Structure formats: C-alpha cells, structure tokens
Short mmCIF file of C-alpha atoms in Angstrom, two decimals:
data_model
loop_
_atom_site.label_atom_id
_atom_site.label_comp_id
_atom_site.label_asym_id
_atom_site.label_seq_id
_atom_site.Cartn_x
_atom_site.Cartn_y
_atom_site.Cartn_z
CA UNK A 1 -94.05 -38.57 -47.30
CA UNK A 2 -96.58 -38.29 -50.09
CA UNK A 3 -98.37 -41.36 -48.73
CA UNK A 4 -99.02 -39.71 -45.36
CA UNK A 5 -100.31 -36.46 -46.85
CA UNK A 6 -103.25 -38.21 -48.43
CA UNK A 7 -106.49 -38.63 -46.57
CA UNK A 8 -109.00 -41.44 -46.42
CA UNK A 9 -108.03 -45.06 -46.54
CA UNK A 10 -104.38 -44.34 -47.54
CA UNK A 11 -104.03 -42.86 -44.04
CA UNK A 12 -106.29 -45.37 -42.30
CA UNK A 13 -104.63 -48.63 -43.31
CA UNK A 14 -101.15 -47.90 -41.95
CA UNK A 15 -102.80 -47.02 -38.66
CA UNK A 16 -104.73 -50.28 -38.75
CA UNK A 17 -101.54 -52.25 -39.17
CA UNK A 18 -99.78 -50.40 -36.36
CA UNK A 19 -102.72 -50.88 -33.98
CA UNK A 20 -103.09 -54.55 -34.95
CA UNK A 21 -106.76 -54.19 -35.73
CA UNK A 22 -108.54 -57.25 -37.17
CA UNK A 23 -108.69 -57.66 -40.94
CA UNK A 24 -111.63 -55.97 -42.60
CA UNK A 25 -111.80 -53.26 -39.94
CA UNK A 26 -112.10 -50.06 -41.91
CA UNK A 27 -114.02 -46.78 -41.51
CA UNK A 28 -117.29 -48.30 -42.69
CA UNK A 29 -116.95 -51.35 -40.44
CA UNK A 30 -116.18 -49.13 -37.46
CA UNK A 31 -119.22 -46.95 -38.10
CA UNK A 32 -121.45 -49.99 -38.45
CA UNK A 33 -120.15 -51.45 -35.19
CA UNK A 34 -120.66 -48.15 -33.36
CA UNK A 35 -124.21 -47.92 -34.63
CA UNK A 36 -124.92 -51.45 -33.37
CA UNK A 37 -123.84 -50.63 -29.79
CA UNK A 38 -126.66 -49.97 -27.25
CA UNK A 39 -127.27 -46.41 -26.16
CA UNK A 40 -125.32 -45.37 -23.06
CA UNK A 41 -128.35 -43.79 -21.44
CA UNK A 42 -131.90 -45.01 -22.06
CA UNK A 43 -134.44 -42.51 -23.30
CA UNK A 44 -137.20 -41.25 -20.99
CA UNK A 45 -139.71 -43.11 -23.18
CA UNK A 46 -137.79 -46.33 -22.64
CA UNK A 47 -137.76 -45.81 -18.88
CA UNK A 48 -141.52 -45.22 -18.84
CA UNK A 49 -142.16 -48.29 -20.99
CA UNK A 50 -140.04 -50.37 -18.63
CA UNK A 51 -142.00 -49.01 -15.66
CA UNK A 52 -145.32 -49.61 -17.43
CA UNK A 53 -144.34 -53.25 -17.97
CA UNK A 54 -142.93 -53.75 -14.47
CA UNK A 55 -144.23 -56.34 -12.04
CA UNK A 56 -145.74 -53.85 -9.54
CA UNK A 57 -147.80 -52.25 -12.32
CA UNK A 58 -149.04 -55.68 -13.45
CA UNK A 59 -149.96 -56.45 -9.84
CA UNK A 60 -151.92 -53.19 -9.70
CA UNK A 61 -153.68 -54.09 -12.96
CA UNK A 62 -154.62 -57.53 -11.63
CA UNK A 63 -155.87 -56.01 -8.39
CA UNK A 64 -158.07 -53.48 -10.17
CA UNK A 65 -159.54 -56.16 -12.45
CA UNK A 66 -160.16 -58.48 -9.49
CA UNK A 67 -161.84 -55.71 -7.49
CA UNK A 68 -164.16 -54.79 -10.35
CA UNK A 69 -164.98 -58.41 -11.17
CA UNK A 70 -165.48 -59.36 -7.53
CA UNK A 71 -167.78 -56.49 -6.65
CA UNK A 72 -169.58 -56.15 -9.97
CA UNK A 73 -169.49 -52.38 -9.59
CA UNK A 74 -169.16 -50.05 -12.56
CA UNK A 75 -165.59 -49.07 -13.33
CA UNK A 76 -165.88 -45.51 -12.04
CA UNK A 77 -167.06 -46.76 -8.64
CA UNK A 78 -164.46 -49.53 -8.62
CA UNK A 79 -161.73 -46.92 -9.10
CA UNK A 80 -163.12 -44.87 -6.22
CA UNK A 81 -163.24 -48.00 -4.05
CA UNK A 82 -159.66 -48.86 -5.01
CA UNK A 83 -158.49 -45.47 -3.78
CA UNK A 84 -160.47 -45.88 -0.56
CA UNK A 85 -159.20 -49.42 0.08
CA UNK A 86 -155.55 -48.53 -0.53
CA UNK A 87 -155.76 -45.41 1.61
CA UNK A 88 -157.59 -47.12 4.45
CA UNK A 89 -155.93 -50.51 4.45
CA UNK A 90 -152.37 -49.44 3.66
CA UNK A 91 -151.65 -45.79 4.32
CA UNK A 92 -153.94 -45.14 7.29
CA UNK A 93 -152.00 -47.52 9.58
CA UNK A 94 -148.78 -45.95 8.34
CA UNK A 95 -150.18 -42.48 9.00
CA UNK A 96 -151.09 -43.55 12.53
CA UNK A 97 -147.55 -44.86 13.00
CA UNK A 98 -146.22 -41.55 11.69
CA UNK A 99 -148.38 -39.68 14.21
CA UNK A 100 -147.02 -41.92 16.97
CA UNK A 101 -143.41 -41.12 16.02
CA UNK A 102 -144.06 -37.40 15.61
CA UNK A 103 -145.78 -37.25 19.00
CA UNK A 104 -142.77 -38.88 20.65
CA UNK A 105 -140.44 -36.44 18.89
CA UNK A 106 -142.52 -33.48 20.08
CA UNK A 107 -142.52 -34.73 23.66
CA UNK A 108 -138.76 -35.22 23.43
CA UNK A 109 -138.02 -31.59 22.52
CA UNK A 110 -138.04 -30.16 26.09
CA UNK A 111 -135.54 -32.80 27.21
CA UNK A 112 -133.32 -32.09 24.21
CA UNK A 113 -133.42 -28.35 24.91
CA UNK A 114 -132.41 -28.88 28.56
CA UNK A 115 -129.58 -31.21 27.60
CA UNK A 116 -128.41 -28.75 24.96
CA UNK A 117 -128.21 -25.94 27.54
CA UNK A 118 -126.23 -28.13 29.94
CA UNK A 119 -123.92 -29.33 27.15
CA UNK A 120 -123.31 -25.78 25.95
CA UNK A 121 -122.24 -24.79 29.46
CA UNK A 122 -119.93 -27.80 29.82
CA UNK A 123 -118.35 -27.20 26.40
CA UNK A 124 -117.82 -23.55 27.32
CA UNK A 125 -115.99 -24.51 30.54
CA UNK A 126 -113.95 -27.17 28.81
CA UNK A 127 -113.10 -24.81 25.96
CA UNK A 128 -111.72 -22.21 28.37
CA UNK A 129 -109.58 -24.85 30.08
CA UNK A 130 -108.09 -26.10 26.83
CA UNK A 131 -108.01 -22.79 24.99
CA UNK A 132 -110.47 -23.78 22.26
CA UNK A 133 -111.47 -21.23 19.67
CA UNK A 134 -115.15 -20.48 19.14
CA UNK A 135 -115.14 -22.59 15.98
CA UNK A 136 -113.63 -25.61 17.76
CA UNK A 137 -116.04 -25.25 20.68
CA UNK A 138 -118.98 -25.09 18.28
CA UNK A 139 -117.75 -28.25 16.54
CA UNK A 140 -117.52 -30.22 19.81
CA UNK A 141 -120.94 -28.94 20.89
CA UNK A 142 -122.65 -30.08 17.68
CA UNK A 143 -120.82 -33.40 17.66
CA UNK A 144 -121.80 -34.28 21.22
CA UNK A 145 -125.33 -32.95 20.87
CA UNK A 146 -125.85 -35.11 17.79
CA UNK A 147 -124.65 -38.16 19.70
CA UNK A 148 -126.95 -37.39 22.64
CA UNK A 149 -129.97 -36.83 20.40
CA UNK A 150 -129.28 -40.08 18.53
CA UNK A 151 -129.20 -41.96 21.83
CA UNK A 152 -132.53 -40.39 22.81
CA UNK A 153 -134.05 -41.44 19.48
CA UNK A 154 -132.91 -45.02 20.12
CA UNK A 155 -134.17 -44.93 23.70
CA UNK A 156 -137.66 -43.77 22.71
CA UNK A 157 -137.70 -45.63 19.37
CA UNK A 158 -138.65 -42.49 17.45
CA UNK A 159 -136.01 -41.84 14.81
CA UNK A 160 -137.32 -39.15 12.41
CA UNK A 161 -136.74 -41.43 9.41
CA UNK A 162 -139.54 -43.67 10.67
CA UNK A 163 -141.93 -40.77 10.21
CA UNK A 164 -141.10 -40.75 6.48
CA UNK A 165 -142.09 -44.39 6.00
CA UNK A 166 -145.56 -43.30 4.87
CA UNK A 167 -144.13 -41.27 1.99
CA UNK A 168 -141.84 -44.06 0.78
CA UNK A 169 -144.79 -46.44 0.46
CA UNK A 170 -147.66 -44.14 -0.47
CA UNK A 171 -145.98 -42.44 -3.45
CA UNK A 172 -144.85 -45.66 -5.24
CA UNK A 173 -148.29 -47.23 -4.77
CA UNK A 174 -149.93 -44.08 -6.17
CA UNK A 175 -147.60 -44.17 -9.20
CA UNK A 176 -148.11 -47.89 -9.90
CA UNK A 177 -151.91 -47.67 -9.76
CA UNK A 178 -151.89 -44.53 -11.92
CA UNK A 179 -149.78 -46.22 -14.60
CA UNK A 180 -151.98 -49.32 -14.44
CA UNK A 181 -155.05 -47.17 -15.12
CA UNK A 182 -153.23 -45.46 -17.97
CA UNK A 183 -152.35 -48.84 -19.49
CA UNK A 184 -156.01 -49.79 -19.32
CA UNK A 185 -157.11 -46.48 -20.85
CA UNK A 186 -154.74 -46.37 -23.81
CA UNK A 187 -155.04 -50.09 -24.56
CA UNK A 188 -152.38 -52.55 -25.58
CA UNK A 189 -151.85 -55.63 -27.70
CA UNK A 190 -152.94 -57.84 -24.83
CA UNK A 191 -156.54 -58.95 -25.32
CA UNK A 192 -157.38 -58.60 -21.61
CA UNK A 193 -156.20 -54.98 -21.56
CA UNK A 194 -158.18 -54.24 -24.72
CA UNK A 195 -161.29 -55.69 -23.06
CA UNK A 196 -160.78 -53.47 -20.03
CA UNK A 197 -160.31 -50.45 -22.29
CA UNK A 198 -163.67 -51.15 -23.92
CA UNK A 199 -165.30 -51.39 -20.48
CA UNK A 200 -163.67 -48.13 -19.35
CA UNK A 201 -164.92 -46.32 -22.45
CA UNK A 202 -168.48 -46.82 -21.18
CA UNK A 203 -167.77 -47.27 -17.47
CA UNK A 204 -167.99 -43.64 -16.36
CA UNK A 205 -170.87 -41.60 -15.01
CA UNK A 206 -172.33 -38.10 -15.08
CA UNK A 207 -170.17 -35.88 -17.33
CA UNK A 208 -167.21 -38.30 -17.57
CA UNK A 209 -168.90 -41.31 -19.19
CA UNK A 210 -165.71 -42.27 -21.08
CA UNK A 211 -162.90 -42.98 -18.63
CA UNK A 212 -160.30 -43.42 -21.36
CA UNK A 213 -160.24 -39.74 -22.39
CA UNK A 214 -159.40 -36.58 -20.41
CA UNK A 215 -162.16 -34.66 -18.66
CA UNK A 216 -162.94 -31.89 -21.17
CA UNK A 217 -165.01 -29.98 -18.60
CA UNK A 218 -162.01 -29.72 -16.22
CA UNK A 219 -164.32 -30.46 -13.29
CA UNK A 220 -162.24 -33.39 -12.05
CA UNK A 221 -158.87 -31.58 -12.41
CA UNK A 222 -160.09 -28.39 -10.72
CA UNK A 223 -161.74 -30.38 -7.93
CA UNK A 224 -158.46 -32.22 -7.43
CA UNK A 225 -156.50 -28.97 -7.19
CA UNK A 226 -158.96 -27.42 -4.72
CA UNK A 227 -158.96 -30.56 -2.56
CA UNK A 228 -155.17 -30.70 -2.45
CA UNK A 229 -155.01 -27.00 -1.56
CA UNK A 230 -157.50 -27.61 1.25
CA UNK A 231 -155.29 -30.38 2.63
CA UNK A 232 -152.28 -28.05 2.54
CA UNK A 233 -154.15 -25.22 4.26
CA UNK A 234 -155.48 -27.47 7.02
CA UNK A 235 -151.94 -28.69 7.67
CA UNK A 236 -150.64 -25.10 7.71
CA UNK A 237 -153.36 -24.09 10.20
CA UNK A 238 -151.98 -26.46 12.81
CA UNK A 239 -149.54 -23.71 13.73
CA UNK A 240 -150.32 -20.14 12.78
CA UNK A 241 -146.65 -19.22 13.12
CA UNK A 242 -144.61 -21.37 10.74
CA UNK A 243 -140.84 -21.53 10.51
CA UNK A 244 -139.11 -20.29 7.38
CA UNK A 245 -138.54 -23.82 6.10
CA UNK A 246 -142.17 -24.75 6.78
CA UNK A 247 -143.31 -21.70 4.85
CA UNK A 248 -141.13 -22.63 1.86
CA UNK A 249 -142.32 -26.24 1.97
CA UNK A 250 -145.96 -25.19 2.26
CA UNK A 251 -145.66 -22.78 -0.68
CA UNK A 252 -143.95 -25.48 -2.75
CA UNK A 253 -146.79 -27.93 -2.09
CA UNK A 254 -149.30 -25.19 -2.91
CA UNK A 255 -147.59 -24.69 -6.27
CA UNK A 256 -147.53 -28.45 -6.86
CA UNK A 257 -151.25 -28.64 -6.11
CA UNK A 258 -151.95 -25.96 -8.72
CA UNK A 259 -149.66 -27.69 -11.23
CA UNK A 260 -151.61 -30.92 -10.83
CA UNK A 261 -154.69 -29.23 -12.34
CA UNK A 262 -153.40 -28.98 -15.95
CA UNK A 263 -151.68 -32.35 -15.60
CA UNK A 264 -154.94 -34.00 -14.52
CA UNK A 265 -156.66 -32.33 -17.49
CA UNK A 266 -154.37 -34.14 -19.95
CA UNK A 267 -154.56 -37.69 -18.56
CA UNK A 268 -157.45 -40.16 -18.91
CA UNK A 269 -160.40 -39.50 -16.61
CA UNK A 270 -159.77 -42.83 -14.89
CA UNK A 271 -156.46 -41.47 -13.56
CA UNK A 272 -157.95 -38.10 -12.56
CA UNK A 273 -160.79 -39.88 -10.76
CA UNK A 274 -158.34 -42.09 -8.87
CA UNK A 275 -156.26 -39.06 -7.87
CA UNK A 276 -159.38 -37.24 -6.68
CA UNK A 277 -160.67 -40.18 -4.63
CA UNK A 278 -157.20 -40.78 -3.13
CA UNK A 279 -156.89 -37.12 -2.11
CA UNK A 280 -160.38 -37.15 -0.62
CA UNK A 281 -159.54 -40.18 1.50
CA UNK A 282 -156.27 -38.53 2.49
CA UNK A 283 -158.15 -35.46 3.70
CA UNK A 284 -160.61 -37.64 5.62
CA UNK A 285 -157.80 -39.56 7.31
CA UNK A 286 -155.94 -36.37 8.21
CA UNK A 287 -159.07 -35.09 9.93
CA UNK A 288 -159.62 -38.48 11.58
CA UNK A 289 -156.10 -38.42 13.00
CA UNK A 290 -156.94 -35.14 14.73
CA UNK A 291 -159.68 -36.81 16.75
CA UNK A 292 -158.64 -37.32 20.41
CA UNK A 293 -160.69 -40.52 20.54
CA UNK A 294 -159.02 -41.99 17.47
CA UNK A 295 -155.58 -40.97 18.69
CA UNK A 296 -156.21 -42.75 21.99
CA UNK A 297 -157.42 -45.78 20.05
CA UNK A 298 -154.14 -45.78 18.09
CA UNK A 299 -152.19 -45.22 21.34
CA UNK A 300 -150.64 -42.03 20.02
CA UNK A 301 -149.01 -40.21 22.97
CA UNK A 302 -150.64 -36.96 23.98
CA UNK A 303 -148.60 -33.84 23.28
CA UNK A 304 -148.67 -30.24 24.39
CA UNK A 305 -150.09 -29.14 21.03
CA UNK A 306 -153.03 -31.58 21.16
CA UNK A 307 -156.50 -30.10 21.48
CA UNK A 308 -159.73 -31.49 22.85
CA UNK A 309 -161.68 -29.59 20.17
CA UNK A 310 -159.48 -29.96 17.03
CA UNK A 311 -162.21 -29.40 14.44
CA UNK A 312 -163.50 -26.27 16.13
CA UNK A 313 -159.93 -25.02 16.28
CA UNK A 314 -159.45 -25.62 12.53
CA UNK A 315 -162.60 -23.66 11.66
CA UNK A 316 -161.62 -20.86 14.02
CA UNK A 317 -158.07 -20.67 12.67
CA UNK A 318 -159.32 -20.75 9.08
CA UNK A 319 -161.79 -17.93 9.78
CA UNK A 320 -159.15 -15.88 11.57
CA UNK A 321 -156.58 -16.31 8.81
CA UNK A 322 -158.75 -15.65 5.76
CA UNK A 323 -161.63 -13.47 6.98
CA UNK A 324 -160.17 -11.36 9.79
CA UNK A 325 -156.95 -10.37 8.02
CA UNK A 326 -156.36 -6.66 8.01
#
C-alpha cells in the first residue's frame, strides 16, 4: 500500500507495465512526444502565409509583372490598368450575365404570384376535404409552391444561384491580387520580388510616390470609402421603398464601406490604389449596365422596372432623397 501512496515515477511505472507501454516511455518521454506533435489547428498567421504562397497568388504576381513589363508603364498606372482589365475582361461579362438572370427572375414574379394564388385555393379546398389543420395546409402549400418555382427556374434557366456567380469569382480575384501586391510591397527572399519592391518604392505619383508604404495623407483610403458609399447609394436608389432585408443589407454594406477606410490606411499604397481603381471601374460598369442601349446589346430582357432615362432618374432620386427630405 505504501508503494501506491507515493507520487511520481513510483506511481507511473506500475501503470506503464499494466498498459504495456514501450520501454523508456516515462513522463519526460511523453511530454517530449506531445511537444513534437503538430498543432491541431493552424494559426491565422500560418493560414495567411499558406495563402500568400498559393498558386493563384503567384499567378497574380506573374500577371502584374508581365503587364508592367509589357506596357512599360509606371507601377502606379500598371496597377490601375490591372484593376481596369480584370473588371472589364472578367467581371463585366459576369455582371451582364447576372443582369440577364435577374431580369428573367423579375419577369417571372407575376407568373409565380398567380400560381401561388391558384395553389393556395386548391390547398384550401383539399385541406377541407381531408380535414387538414392550418399548419398541415401551410406545409403542403410551401412544399408544392417550392416545387413549382423550381420548375419555372429550370424552364427559364434563371436559378437565383446563377446570379451569385459574379460574387464567387470577383471576391477571390480581388483577394489574390491584393495579396500579390502586398507580397511585392513587403518584399521577400526571392530576388525577383525584391526587385519589384524596389521599383514600387519609386513607382508612385503625386502624394503617394512610395507604393510600399501606407498613404499617410489618407486621401486614397477616404476616396475609397466615399466611392464605395456612392456605389451603395446608387444601388439603393433603384427602389425608393426597400424591404426590411434590403435595408439591413444596405446598412451592413454602408458600415463595411466605412470600415474599409481605416483598413486601407494601414496597408501599402499599392493595395489601396488597386482597391480604389477596382471600385471606380465597378461604379462605371454599374452605370453602364443601366444603359438601355447596352442592355439591348447584352440581350438582357426588358423588365417593368427598366427606364428609358436611367441616369436622369438616378439624379432625380438622389436629389429627392437627400435634398428634399423634410
């Protein structure tokens, strides 16, 4: 009994023998083995390093270097051109496709509403015949309406998920290019990256001559925030009366636009400049997609909410909302 009252190795070794652990496996060996095991969850820094060394980021780096070398433009203008090329060549066609899907969905709403009224009547009659409760009748109505709507989406090839394709491509591309610019700005052991960092340090213009450091004047970050807010407001002006969800979503994006200002003030100016040029092209494309001529060119179906004078309507709605408020 005295043997089992002691602590330390006098207690450990009998347990080792009973568990048939390998020879030499003691407290110190166990601690050393535990310390040698990999961490169960990687740290955020490790995840970022893995992303910074990923293939898409290296592709973005190669593309930026090729664009600058091929055009011979200064780095600040090459970054602006990169944002314009990506927005125009990649996301503009996707935005036009999104407009095509959304227009079909809008034109489909009257048919869905009529079918929903007819289905509600049929479910009500059937429920009275079979003695359904209100809860059961509501379940059958929603189930059948969902099936009918899905069939309409297939018929017109306008499933709402297709409208989100732009987001799933635009955001990753934006992230990869941003990280590529950050890799260039902070430098690395690679000689090519160090050479680009030296070029970026003198490749700016006006007040941001060094693209590897943040914009101390905050002109780029504030301009970015104002531009993003303008995009949000123009979108909100499409319908003066927004639903509750649309109001929440709009306010969330407003807050995100404001939050981007201090974030842009802490990153290298090359990243802030890319974000600004990308947002500017996004605003330009949003306005372009309002044009009736461009929509016809893209074969976007005409909807009830379309206007022949969209830009005049935007100015009028903006003036009414912000200058004629009581």
